[in-house]
């Protein structure tokens, strides 16, 4: 079990890392434009949470490439979306912050901080009303927990008893403002603890995230109520490509780089004998090929047609259920 | 039938025939709704489908969006349009854009209904007409109901639609009694001609429709001026064709609305008519609208701030005289 998991984690985290390193290159070449938020350094949270949660609806913030990859969305379609191409997962109309695939219960990134929290509460309410138990996973940053919408959402989720996991990825920075300078409570999980079970987990350790999320998911399914996890992590890059991230000291960056989640995973997997160097080499090869294929697909895909400017605004359909 | 009862009937009918329809908002359930629009639904359909929410407008609209994404058909009530200001992110950045940004993958079959407009001495934080805020956003539909027929059919149609609809009611219409009649094939996208006429096209919506009708009666009786009165029951999209057709006949346009004149619906309609039918016009378009002030508490000042039947009558009459009618 741990062996299969280790292999899966390594593949997805490495895929996320290499995919985003390539995104950065393509951005600098001018193939990707606009806002591009990289999750390099945060892969353990994204992969551990999505794999651990399993079946259920996903609502994400704008830093969601790795979450989409972990959910199983085709890397080609994600890269094409970042290139703004017609073949992109959102037909080139969303871009980096707006990947959607409802067929895989993936309800996107959202570019407004904390705005997707009530969507997740409503979705969880709907799922419960319809008799489904899988619940909803909602991921957001530490900055979102200072927004009024966060408090509305935890109150309503707890009041209505909806099956939902609030997962706060605390990377310590809301763009360039440290959490200690923006949040009166330094321990973010305390903001939710009076509403629902809440705990802290090491977000650099994919196994720790996975185990915490699996436990939370069991609680959600059994009781149909919300749960809160704060995962401590770090982004190695700036907030977006427009941000050099130089408000952080080299020492701090170095300290967190020593806890690189991919290195930690490999160290543990080698020690426990879950992965061999040969396996890792093969996975790396596969990742390289997948990323290369994604970029080639994106490059060779067509731009959206001019008519696409006007489509998808309204569906124009009337439900025929109400006579 | 009372306007509020027509709305209630539409909700009841929709809930009875489609288990996916849920109602949510402040005080809509156990209490029965501040304007009694949801009265009786809580007892009939239970607390899971008639959901009392905290006072958190942003998340009322936000949770309704989440419910709609999962296939429910929520009808959210915001107690008044004034409080919808707390939810503008959800209206403008979320419900209007999720479908487009997803390349058409997401469906948002939800309605947010709310009263707006000037009632009696509620002061400026409870007396506003903000329809142009919503009607200026691509991705939303904006319907409004001026009587019990447009209330019942308009709301029912909005609930049936698979796109997001902002449904505007007027706070002074709830207790008003209007003729009720079942209209087969009611089309919410088609403006209604409430009174035919040959001299002037007068366009209005919501409560101002009734003040306009009264003024136009006086114009006909006292001055022999014949007005064609058009009631817009959709503000996004606007049925320009019906207005154009009327103006091609009358050669004159008046727009009556309660919001401050500047940048309101009247600005859009006057501009469109000027662009499209300039050479048909015998007079520059006239806007009769609210003053550029917050609505004051004092009754005398309050009435000075918005159009009344008397003011509409006088403005149209003097404008007609100075433009050759």
Coordinates of C-alpha atoms in Angstrom, one line a residue:
Chain A
X1 CA 0.0 0.0 0.0
X2 CA 2.7 2.5 1.1
X3 CA 4.7 1.5 -2.0
X4 CA 1.9 2.2 -4.4
X5 CA 1.1 5.4 -2.7
X6 CA 4.8 6.5 -2.7
X7 CA 5.0 5.8 -6.4
X8 CA 1.7 7.7 -7.0
X9 CA 2.8 10.7 -4.8
X10 CA 6.2 10.9 -6.5
X11 CA 4.7 10.8 -10.0
X12 CA 2.2 13.5 -9.3
X13 CA 4.5 15.8 -7.3
X14 CA 7.3 15.4 -9.8
X15 CA 4.8 16.0 -12.6
X16 CA 3.5 19.1 -10.8
X17 CA 7.0 20.4 -10.3
X18 CA 8.3 19.8 -13.8
X19 CA 5.0 21.1 -15.3
X20 CA 5.3 24.3 -13.5
X21 CA 9.1 24.8 -14.1
X22 CA 8.2 24.4 -17.8
X23 CA 5.3 26.9 -17.3
X24 CA 7.8 29.4 -16.0
X25 CA 10.0 28.9 -19.1
X26 CA 7.1 29.2 -21.4
X27 CA 6.0 32.3 -19.6
X28 CA 9.4 33.9 -20.2
X29 CA 9.2 32.9 -23.9
X30 CA 5.9 34.7 -24.1
X31 CA 3.8 31.6 -24.8
X32 CA 1.9 32.0 -21.5
X33 CA 0.7 35.4 -20.3
X34 CA -1.3 37.2 -17.7
X35 CA -1.1 36.0 -14.1
X36 CA 0.7 32.7 -13.4
X37 CA 0.9 31.5 -9.8
X38 CA 3.2 28.6 -9.3
X39 CA 2.8 26.1 -6.5
X40 CA 6.5 25.0 -6.5
X41 CA 7.2 23.9 -2.9
X42 CA 3.5 23.3 -2.1
X43 CA 3.1 20.0 -4.0
X44 CA 2.8 17.8 -0.9
X45 CA -0.3 19.7 0.2
X46 CA -1.9 19.6 -3.2
X47 CA -1.1 16.0 -4.1
X48 CA -1.6 14.6 -0.5
X49 CA -5.0 16.4 -0.2
X50 CA -6.5 15.4 -3.6
X51 CA -5.3 11.8 -3.4
X52 CA -6.3 11.5 0.2
X53 CA -9.8 13.0 -0.3
X54 CA -10.5 10.7 -3.2
X55 CA -14.1 11.0 -4.5
X56 CA -15.7 14.4 -4.0
X57 CA -16.0 17.9 -5.4
X58 CA -12.9 20.2 -5.5
X59 CA -13.0 24.0 -5.1
X60 CA -9.6 25.6 -5.4
X61 CA -7.9 29.0 -5.3
X62 CA -6.0 30.4 -8.3
X63 CA -2.9 28.4 -7.6
X64 CA -4.4 25.2 -8.9
X65 CA -2.3 23.6 -11.7
X66 CA -1.0 20.9 -9.4
X67 CA -4.5 20.3 -7.9
X68 CA -5.9 19.9 -11.4
X69 CA -3.1 17.5 -12.4
X70 CA -3.6 15.5 -9.2
X71 CA -7.3 15.3 -9.9
X72 CA -6.4 13.6 -13.2
X73 CA -7.1 16.4 -15.7
X74 CA -5.0 15.8 -18.9
X75 CA -1.8 17.9 -18.7
X76 CA -2.2 18.7 -22.4
X77 CA -5.5 20.4 -21.8
X78 CA -4.1 22.4 -18.9
X79 CA -1.1 23.5 -20.8
X80 CA -3.2 24.4 -23.8
X81 CA -5.4 26.5 -21.4
X82 CA -2.4 28.4 -20.2
X83 CA -1.4 29.0 -23.8
X84 CA -5.0 30.4 -24.3
X85 CA -5.7 27.8 -27.0
X86 CA -9.1 26.5 -28.2
X87 CA -8.2 23.0 -27.0
X88 CA -7.6 24.2 -23.4
X89 CA -9.7 22.8 -20.6
X90 CA -11.7 26.0 -20.5
X91 CA -11.4 26.7 -24.3
X92 CA -8.8 29.4 -23.7
X93 CA -11.3 31.6 -21.9
X94 CA -10.2 31.0 -18.4
X95 CA -6.4 30.8 -18.3
X96 CA -4.2 29.8 -15.4
X97 CA -6.6 30.8 -12.6
X98 CA -9.7 29.2 -14.2
X99 CA -9.4 25.5 -14.9
X100 CA -12.7 23.6 -14.7
X101 CA -13.7 20.0 -15.3
X102 CA -17.1 19.3 -13.8
X103 CA -17.0 15.7 -15.2
X104 CA -14.1 15.1 -12.8
X105 CA -15.8 17.1 -10.0
X106 CA -13.2 19.9 -10.4
X107 CA -14.9 23.3 -9.9
X108 CA -12.0 25.4 -10.7
X109 CA -9.6 27.9 -9.5
X110 CA -11.1 31.2 -8.4
X111 CA -9.2 34.5 -8.8
X112 CA -11.0 36.3 -6.0
X113 CA -9.6 35.4 -2.6
X114 CA -12.1 33.5 -0.4
X115 CA -14.9 33.8 -2.9
X116 CA -15.1 30.1 -3.6
X117 CA -15.6 29.2 0.0
X118 CA -19.4 29.8 0.0
X119 CA -19.6 27.9 -3.4
X120 CA -18.1 24.9 -1.6
X121 CA -20.5 25.3 1.3
X122 CA -23.4 25.4 -1.1
X123 CA -22.1 22.5 -3.1
X124 CA -21.7 20.4 0.1
X125 CA -25.3 21.4 1.1
X126 CA -26.6 20.3 -2.3
X127 CA -24.7 17.0 -2.2
X128 CA -26.0 16.1 1.2
X129 CA -29.6 17.1 0.3
X130 CA -29.3 14.8 -2.7
X131 CA -28.2 12.0 -0.5
X132 CA -24.5 11.8 -1.5
X133 CA -21.8 11.4 1.1
X134 CA -18.6 12.1 -0.7
X135 CA -18.5 15.7 0.4
X136 CA -16.5 18.7 -0.8
X137 CA -12.8 19.6 -0.5
X138 CA -12.2 23.4 -0.4
X139 CA -8.6 24.6 -0.5
X140 CA -7.5 28.2 0.2
X141 CA -4.5 30.2 1.5
X142 CA -3.7 31.8 4.8
X143 CA -4.7 35.2 3.3
X144 CA -8.3 34.0 2.7
X145 CA -8.8 33.4 6.4
X146 CA -8.6 37.1 7.1
X147 CA -11.5 37.8 4.7
X148 CA -15.1 38.1 6.0
X149 CA -16.2 35.5 3.6
X150 CA -14.1 32.9 5.4
X151 CA -16.0 33.5 8.6
X152 CA -19.4 33.5 6.8
X153 CA -18.4 30.2 5.3
X154 CA -17.2 28.4 8.4
X155 CA -20.3 29.6 10.3
X156 CA -22.7 28.4 7.6
X157 CA -20.9 25.1 7.1
X158 CA -21.0 24.3 10.8
X159 CA -24.6 25.6 11.2
X160 CA -25.9 23.6 8.3
X161 CA -23.7 20.6 9.0
X162 CA -22.4 20.2 5.5
X163 CA -19.9 17.5 4.6
X164 CA -16.8 19.5 3.7
X165 CA -13.1 19.8 4.3
X166 CA -11.7 23.3 4.7
X167 CA -8.0 22.9 3.9
X168 CA -5.9 26.0 4.5
X169 CA -2.5 25.9 2.9
X170 CA -0.5 28.3 5.1
X171 CA 2.5 29.3 3.1
X172 CA 3.0 32.3 5.4
X173 CA 2.6 35.0 2.8
X174 CA -0.5 36.7 1.4
X175 CA 1.4 38.0 -1.7
X176 CA 4.1 39.9 0.2
X177 CA 2.6 40.3 3.6
X178 CA 3.7 37.8 6.3
X179 CA 0.9 36.0 8.1
X180 CA 2.1 37.5 11.4
X181 CA 1.5 41.0 10.0
X182 CA -2.0 40.2 8.6
X183 CA -3.6 37.7 11.0
X184 CA -4.3 38.4 14.7
X185 CA -4.3 34.7 15.4
X186 CA -1.0 33.2 14.4
X187 CA -2.4 29.7 14.5
X188 CA -5.0 29.8 11.7
X189 CA -6.7 26.6 12.7
X190 CA -7.8 28.3 15.9
X191 CA -10.1 30.5 13.8
X192 CA -12.2 27.4 13.0
X193 CA -11.7 25.2 16.1
X194 CA -14.8 26.5 17.8
X195 CA -16.9 25.6 14.8
X196 CA -15.6 22.2 13.8
X197 CA -12.7 19.8 14.5
X198 CA -9.5 21.5 13.4
X199 CA -5.9 20.5 13.3
X200 CA -2.5 21.3 12.0
X201 CA -0.3 19.2 9.7
X202 CA 3.2 19.5 8.2
X203 CA 2.4 20.4 4.7
X204 CA 5.9 19.5 3.4
X205 CA 5.3 15.9 4.3
X206 CA 2.9 14.4 1.7
X207 CA 2.3 11.3 3.9
X208 CA 1.3 13.5 6.8
X209 CA -1.1 15.5 4.6
X210 CA -2.5 12.4 3.1
X211 CA -3.1 10.7 6.4
X212 CA -4.7 13.8 7.9
X213 CA -7.0 14.2 4.9
X214 CA -8.0 10.5 4.9
X215 CA -8.9 10.8 8.6
X216 CA -10.9 14.0 7.9
X217 CA -12.7 12.4 5.0
X218 CA -13.8 9.5 7.2
X219 CA -15.2 12.0 9.7
X220 CA -17.0 14.0 7.0
X221 CA -18.5 10.8 5.5
X222 CA -19.5 9.4 8.9
X223 CA -21.0 12.5 10.4
X224 CA -21.8 14.6 7.4
X225 CA -20.2 17.6 9.0
X226 CA -17.3 19.9 8.2
X227 CA -13.6 19.5 9.2
X228 CA -10.7 21.9 9.1
X229 CA -7.0 21.3 8.4
X230 CA -4.2 23.9 8.4
X231 CA -1.2 22.7 6.4
X232 CA 2.1 24.5 6.9
X233 CA 3.9 24.8 3.6
X234 CA 6.1 27.3 1.6
X235 CA 6.2 28.6 -1.9
X236 CA 9.6 28.7 -3.4
X237 CA 8.6 31.1 -6.1
X238 CA 7.0 34.6 -5.8
X239 CA 3.3 35.0 -5.5
X240 CA 3.0 35.2 -9.3
X241 CA 5.4 35.7 -12.1
X242 CA 5.2 39.4 -11.4
X243 CA 6.6 38.9 -7.9
X244 CA 10.3 38.2 -7.3
X245 CA 9.6 37.2 -3.7
X246 CA 12.5 39.3 -2.4
X247 CA 10.6 40.3 0.7
X248 CA 11.8 37.0 2.2
X249 CA 15.3 36.6 3.5
X250 CA 17.7 34.2 1.7
X251 CA 18.1 32.4 5.0
X252 CA 14.4 31.7 5.3
X253 CA 14.2 30.5 1.7
X254 CA 17.2 28.2 2.3
X255 CA 15.7 26.8 5.5
X256 CA 12.5 25.8 3.6
X257 CA 14.4 24.6 0.6
X258 CA 16.0 22.0 2.9
X259 CA 12.4 20.8 3.5
X260 CA 11.6 20.5 -0.2
X261 CA 8.6 18.1 -0.2
X262 CA 9.9 16.1 -3.1
X263 CA 13.3 15.5 -1.5
X264 CA 11.5 14.6 1.8
X265 CA 9.3 12.1 0.0
X266 CA 12.3 10.4 -1.8
X267 CA 14.3 10.3 1.4
X268 CA 11.5 8.5 3.2
X269 CA 10.7 6.2 0.3
X270 CA 14.3 5.1 -0.1
X271 CA 14.7 4.5 3.6
X272 CA 11.5 2.4 3.8
X273 CA 12.3 0.7 0.5
X274 CA 9.1 1.9 -1.2
X275 CA 10.9 3.2 -4.2
X276 CA 14.2 2.3 -6.0
X277 CA 16.5 4.6 -7.9
X278 CA 15.5 2.8 -11.1
X279 CA 11.8 3.3 -10.5
X280 CA 12.4 7.0 -9.8
X281 CA 14.5 7.3 -13.0
X282 CA 11.6 5.7 -15.0
X283 CA 9.1 8.1 -13.4
X284 CA 11.3 11.1 -14.2
X285 CA 11.5 10.0 -17.8
X286 CA 7.7 9.6 -18.0
X287 CA 7.2 13.0 -16.5
X288 CA 9.6 14.6 -18.9
X289 CA 7.7 13.0 -21.8
X290 CA 4.3 14.1 -20.5
X291 CA 5.4 17.7 -20.0
X292 CA 7.0 17.8 -23.4
X293 CA 3.9 16.3 -25.0
X294 CA 1.7 18.9 -23.2
X295 CA 3.8 21.8 -24.5
X296 CA 3.9 20.4 -28.0
X297 CA 0.1 20.0 -27.9
X298 CA -0.4 23.5 -26.7
X299 CA 2.0 25.0 -29.3
X300 CA 0.3 23.2 -32.1
X301 CA -3.3 23.9 -31.0
X302 CA -5.3 26.5 -32.8
X303 CA -6.4 29.8 -31.3
X304 CA -10.1 30.1 -30.5
X305 CA -12.2 31.1 -33.4
X306 CA -13.7 34.6 -33.5
X307 CA -17.2 33.3 -32.8
X308 CA -16.0 32.0 -29.5
X309 CA -16.0 35.5 -28.2
X310 CA -19.8 35.3 -28.0
X311 CA -20.4 31.7 -27.0
X312 CA -20.7 30.2 -23.5
X313 CA -22.1 33.3 -21.9
X314 CA -25.6 31.9 -21.6
X315 CA -26.7 28.4 -22.2
X316 CA -30.2 29.6 -23.1
X317 CA -31.8 26.3 -22.1
X318 CA -35.0 26.0 -20.1
X319 CA -35.4 23.1 -17.8
X320 CA -38.4 21.0 -18.8
X321 CA -39.0 19.5 -15.4
X322 CA -41.3 22.3 -14.2
X323 CA -44.3 22.0 -16.6
Chain B
X1 CA -54.1 38.9 -7.0
X2 CA -51.6 40.6 -4.7
X3 CA -48.2 41.0 -6.3
X4 CA -46.6 39.2 -3.3
X5 CA -49.1 36.3 -3.6
X6 CA -48.2 36.0 -7.3
X7 CA -44.6 35.6 -6.4
X8 CA -45.4 33.1 -3.7
X9 CA -47.6 31.1 -6.1
X10 CA -44.7 30.9 -8.6
X11 CA -42.3 29.7 -5.9
X12 CA -44.9 27.2 -4.6
X13 CA -45.6 25.9 -8.1
X14 CA -41.9 25.5 -8.9
X15 CA -41.1 23.8 -5.6
X16 CA -44.0 21.4 -6.0
X17 CA -43.1 20.3 -9.5
X18 CA -39.3 20.2 -9.2
X19 CA -37.6 18.8 -6.1
X20 CA -34.4 20.5 -7.1
X21 CA -35.9 24.0 -6.4
X22 CA -34.8 25.3 -3.0
X23 CA -35.3 28.7 -1.5
X24 CA -32.8 30.4 0.8
X25 CA -32.3 33.8 2.4
X26 CA -32.6 35.8 5.6
X27 CA -35.9 35.2 7.4
X28 CA -37.4 33.3 4.4
X29 CA -38.3 30.2 6.3
X30 CA -39.7 30.0 9.8
X31 CA -40.5 33.7 9.8
X32 CA -42.1 33.7 6.4
X33 CA -40.2 36.4 4.6
X34 CA -39.9 40.1 5.4
X35 CA -42.3 40.9 2.7
X36 CA -44.2 37.6 3.1
X37 CA -43.2 36.4 -0.4
X38 CA -42.1 33.0 1.0
X39 CA -45.0 32.7 3.4
X40 CA -46.1 29.1 4.0
X41 CA -43.3 27.4 2.0
X42 CA -41.4 26.4 5.2
X43 CA -44.3 24.5 6.5
X44 CA -45.1 22.9 3.2
X45 CA -41.5 22.0 2.0
X46 CA -39.5 21.9 5.3
X47 CA -36.3 23.5 6.5
X48 CA -34.0 21.6 4.1
X49 CA -35.6 23.2 1.0
X50 CA -36.6 26.5 2.6
X51 CA -33.3 27.5 4.1
X52 CA -33.0 30.3 6.7
X53 CA -29.5 31.8 6.3
X54 CA -27.4 34.0 8.6
X55 CA -27.2 37.7 7.6
X56 CA -24.4 37.1 5.2
X57 CA -25.5 38.3 1.8
X58 CA -22.2 37.5 0.1
X59 CA -22.5 33.9 1.2
X60 CA -26.2 33.7 0.5
X61 CA -25.5 34.3 -3.2
X62 CA -22.2 32.3 -2.9
X63 CA -23.8 29.2 -1.5
X64 CA -26.7 29.5 -4.0
X65 CA -24.0 29.4 -6.7
X66 CA -22.5 26.3 -5.2
X67 CA -25.9 24.6 -5.0
X68 CA -26.6 25.5 -8.6
X69 CA -23.3 24.1 -9.7
X70 CA -24.3 20.7 -8.2
X71 CA -27.7 20.7 -10.0
X72 CA -30.1 22.2 -7.5
X73 CA -32.2 25.2 -8.7
X74 CA -31.8 27.7 -5.8
X75 CA -33.9 30.8 -5.6
X76 CA -32.1 33.1 -3.2
X77 CA -33.8 36.1 -1.6
X78 CA -31.7 39.2 -0.7
X79 CA -33.9 41.2 1.7
X80 CA -33.4 44.4 -0.3
X81 CA -31.2 45.5 -3.1
X82 CA -29.4 47.7 -0.6
X83 CA -28.0 44.6 1.1
X84 CA -27.0 43.1 -2.2
X85 CA -24.1 45.5 -2.2
X86 CA -22.3 43.2 0.2
X87 CA -22.6 40.4 -2.4
X88 CA -21.4 42.3 -5.5
X89 CA -18.4 40.0 -5.9
X90 CA -20.6 37.0 -6.1
X91 CA -23.0 38.7 -8.6
X92 CA -20.3 40.3 -10.8
X93 CA -17.2 38.1 -10.5
X94 CA -18.8 34.8 -9.8
X95 CA -22.3 34.1 -11.1
X96 CA -21.9 36.3 -14.2
X97 CA -18.6 34.8 -15.3
X98 CA -18.3 31.1 -14.2
X99 CA -20.0 29.7 -17.2
X100 CA -18.0 31.8 -19.7
X101 CA -14.7 31.3 -18.0
X102 CA -15.3 27.5 -18.0
X103 CA -15.8 27.5 -21.7
X104 CA -19.5 26.6 -21.2
X105 CA -18.8 23.7 -18.9
X106 CA -20.6 25.0 -15.9
X107 CA -24.4 25.6 -15.5
X108 CA -25.8 28.1 -13.1
X109 CA -29.5 27.7 -12.9
X110 CA -30.2 30.1 -10.1
X111 CA -32.3 33.1 -9.3
X112 CA -31.6 35.9 -6.9
X113 CA -34.7 37.9 -6.2
X114 CA -34.9 41.1 -4.2
X115 CA -37.0 44.2 -3.8
X116 CA -35.6 47.6 -4.7
X117 CA -36.8 51.2 -5.1
X118 CA -38.1 53.9 -2.9
X119 CA -40.8 53.1 -0.4
X120 CA -41.9 55.5 2.3
X121 CA -39.4 57.3 4.5
X122 CA -36.9 54.5 4.9
X123 CA -34.0 56.8 4.3
X124 CA -31.2 56.4 1.9
X125 CA -29.7 53.1 2.9
X126 CA -33.1 51.4 2.4
X127 CA -34.3 53.4 -0.6
X128 CA -32.4 52.8 -3.8
X129 CA -32.9 51.8 -7.4
X130 CA -29.8 50.0 -8.5
X131 CA -31.0 48.0 -11.5
X132 CA -28.3 49.5 -13.8
X133 CA -25.6 47.9 -11.5
X134 CA -26.9 44.5 -12.5
X135 CA -28.1 45.3 -16.0
X136 CA -24.6 46.4 -17.0
X137 CA -23.0 43.0 -16.4
X138 CA -22.8 40.5 -19.3
X139 CA -23.5 37.0 -18.1
X140 CA -26.5 37.9 -16.0
X141 CA -30.1 38.1 -17.0
X142 CA -32.1 40.9 -15.2
X143 CA -35.8 40.5 -15.1
X144 CA -38.2 42.9 -13.3
X145 CA -41.9 42.6 -12.4
X146 CA -44.3 45.4 -12.5
X147 CA -47.5 43.6 -11.8
X148 CA -48.8 40.2 -10.7
X149 CA -48.7 38.7 -14.2
X150 CA -45.1 39.6 -14.8
X151 CA -44.3 38.6 -11.2
X152 CA -45.8 35.1 -11.5
X153 CA -44.8 34.3 -15.1
X154 CA -41.5 36.1 -14.9
X155 CA -40.3 34.4 -11.8
X156 CA -41.5 31.0 -12.9
X157 CA -39.6 31.4 -16.2
X158 CA -36.5 32.6 -14.4
X159 CA -36.5 29.5 -12.2
X160 CA -36.9 27.3 -15.3
X161 CA -33.9 28.8 -17.0
X162 CA -30.5 27.2 -16.7
X163 CA -28.7 30.6 -16.5
X164 CA -28.4 33.0 -13.6
X165 CA -31.2 35.6 -13.3
X166 CA -31.4 38.6 -11.1
X167 CA -35.1 39.1 -10.4
X168 CA -36.0 42.6 -9.3
X169 CA -39.2 43.4 -7.5
X170 CA -40.4 46.8 -6.2
X171 CA -40.9 47.3 -2.5
X172 CA -44.1 49.3 -2.9
X173 CA -45.8 46.7 -5.2
X174 CA -46.0 43.8 -2.8
X175 CA -49.3 44.9 -1.3
X176 CA -50.8 46.0 -4.5
X177 CA -53.7 44.1 -6.1
X178 CA -53.4 43.5 -9.8
X179 CA -55.6 41.6 -12.3
X180 CA -54.3 38.0 -12.6
X181 CA -54.6 36.0 -15.7
X182 CA -52.8 33.0 -17.0
X183 CA -50.7 34.0 -20.0
X184 CA -49.9 31.1 -22.3
X185 CA -46.4 31.4 -23.8
X186 CA -45.4 34.3 -21.6
X187 CA -42.1 35.7 -23.0
X188 CA -40.0 37.5 -20.4
X189 CA -37.7 38.8 -23.1
X190 CA -40.4 40.7 -24.8
X191 CA -41.3 44.2 -23.6
X192 CA -45.0 44.7 -23.0
X193 CA -47.0 47.4 -24.6
X194 CA -49.4 48.3 -21.8
X195 CA -51.2 51.1 -23.6
X196 CA -51.1 51.9 -27.3
X197 CA -50.7 55.4 -28.5
X198 CA -49.5 57.4 -31.5
X199 CA -47.7 60.6 -30.3
X200 CA -45.0 59.6 -27.8
X201 CA -43.3 56.3 -26.8
X202 CA -42.9 56.2 -23.0
X203 CA -40.7 53.4 -21.7
X204 CA -40.6 52.4 -18.0
X205 CA -40.4 49.5 -15.7
X206 CA -41.2 48.3 -12.1
X207 CA -43.3 50.8 -10.1
X208 CA -42.7 53.7 -12.4
X209 CA -44.9 51.9 -15.0
X210 CA -47.9 52.7 -12.9
X211 CA -47.0 56.3 -12.3
X212 CA -46.4 56.7 -16.0
X213 CA -49.7 55.1 -16.9
X214 CA -51.5 57.6 -14.7
X215 CA -49.6 60.5 -16.2
X216 CA -50.4 59.3 -19.7
X217 CA -54.1 59.0 -18.9
X218 CA -54.1 62.7 -17.8
X219 CA -52.2 63.7 -20.9
X220 CA -54.8 62.0 -23.1
X221 CA -57.8 63.3 -21.2
X222 CA -56.6 66.8 -20.6
X223 CA -54.3 67.5 -23.5
X224 CA -55.2 65.1 -26.2
X225 CA -51.7 63.7 -26.3
X226 CA -51.6 60.0 -27.0
X227 CA -48.8 58.0 -25.3
X228 CA -47.7 54.4 -26.0
X229 CA -46.5 53.0 -22.7
X230 CA -43.9 50.2 -22.8
X231 CA -43.1 48.1 -19.8
X232 CA -39.6 46.6 -19.8
X233 CA -39.8 43.3 -18.0
X234 CA -36.2 42.4 -18.9
X235 CA -33.4 44.9 -18.4
X236 CA -30.8 42.5 -19.7
X237 CA -31.3 41.8 -22.4
X238 CA -33.4 44.9 -23.3
X239 CA -36.0 44.3 -26.0
X240 CA -34.8 47.2 -28.2
X241 CA -36.9 46.0 -31.2
X242 CA -40.2 46.7 -29.5
X243 CA -39.0 50.2 -28.6
X244 CA -37.7 50.9 -32.0
X245 CA -40.9 49.8 -33.6
X246 CA -42.9 52.1 -31.4
X247 CA -40.6 55.1 -31.9
X248 CA -40.7 54.6 -35.7
X249 CA -44.4 55.2 -35.3
X250 CA -44.4 58.0 -32.6
X251 CA -41.1 59.7 -33.4
X252 CA -40.7 60.6 -29.8
X253 CA -39.1 58.8 -26.8
X254 CA -39.5 59.4 -23.1
X255 CA -37.9 57.1 -20.5
X256 CA -39.2 57.2 -16.9
X257 CA -37.2 55.6 -14.0
X258 CA -36.7 56.1 -10.4
X259 CA -32.9 55.8 -10.2
X260 CA -30.8 59.0 -10.5
X261 CA -30.8 60.2 -14.1
X262 CA -27.1 60.0 -14.7
X263 CA -25.8 56.7 -16.2
X264 CA -29.2 55.0 -15.6
X265 CA -31.3 52.9 -18.0
X266 CA -32.5 56.1 -19.6
X267 CA -29.0 57.0 -20.7
X268 CA -28.7 53.7 -22.5
X269 CA -32.2 53.9 -24.1
X270 CA -31.7 57.5 -25.3
X271 CA -28.3 56.7 -26.7
X272 CA -29.6 53.7 -28.6
X273 CA -32.5 55.6 -30.0
X274 CA -30.2 58.4 -31.1
X275 CA -27.8 56.0 -32.7
X276 CA -30.4 53.8 -34.4
X277 CA -33.3 56.1 -35.2
X278 CA -31.9 59.6 -35.2
X279 CA -33.6 60.7 -38.4
X280 CA -37.0 59.3 -37.2
X281 CA -37.0 61.6 -34.1
X282 CA -39.1 64.8 -34.0
X283 CA -37.7 65.7 -30.5
X284 CA -34.6 64.9 -28.5
X285 CA -35.3 61.9 -26.1
X286 CA -36.5 62.9 -22.6
X287 CA -35.4 61.3 -19.4
X288 CA -37.6 61.7 -16.3
X289 CA -35.7 60.2 -13.4
X290 CA -34.6 60.6 -9.9
X291 CA -32.5 63.5 -8.6
X292 CA -28.8 63.2 -8.1
X293 CA -29.1 62.8 -4.3
X294 CA -29.4 60.0 -1.7
X295 CA -33.1 59.5 -0.9
X296 CA -33.8 61.7 2.2
X297 CA -36.0 60.6 5.1
X298 CA -38.4 63.6 5.1
X299 CA -41.5 62.8 3.1
X300 CA -41.6 66.1 1.2
X301 CA -38.0 65.9 0.3
X302 CA -38.3 62.2 -0.6
X303 CA -41.1 62.9 -3.1
X304 CA -39.0 65.7 -4.6
X305 CA -36.2 63.2 -5.2
X306 CA -38.2 60.8 -7.4
X307 CA -40.7 61.0 -10.3
X308 CA -44.4 61.1 -9.3
X309 CA -47.4 61.0 -11.7
X310 CA -47.8 64.8 -11.4
X311 CA -44.1 65.4 -12.3
X312 CA -44.2 62.9 -15.1
X313 CA -47.3 64.6 -16.5
X314 CA -45.9 68.1 -16.3
X315 CA -42.5 67.2 -17.7
X316 CA -43.9 65.4 -20.7
X317 CA -46.4 68.2 -21.3
X318 CA -43.9 71.0 -21.3
X319 CA -41.4 68.9 -23.4
X320 CA -44.1 68.2 -25.9
X321 CA -45.1 71.8 -26.2
X322 CA -41.5 73.0 -26.7
X323 CA -41.0 70.3 -29.4
X324 CA -44.0 70.9 -31.6
X325 CA -46.7 68.6 -30.3

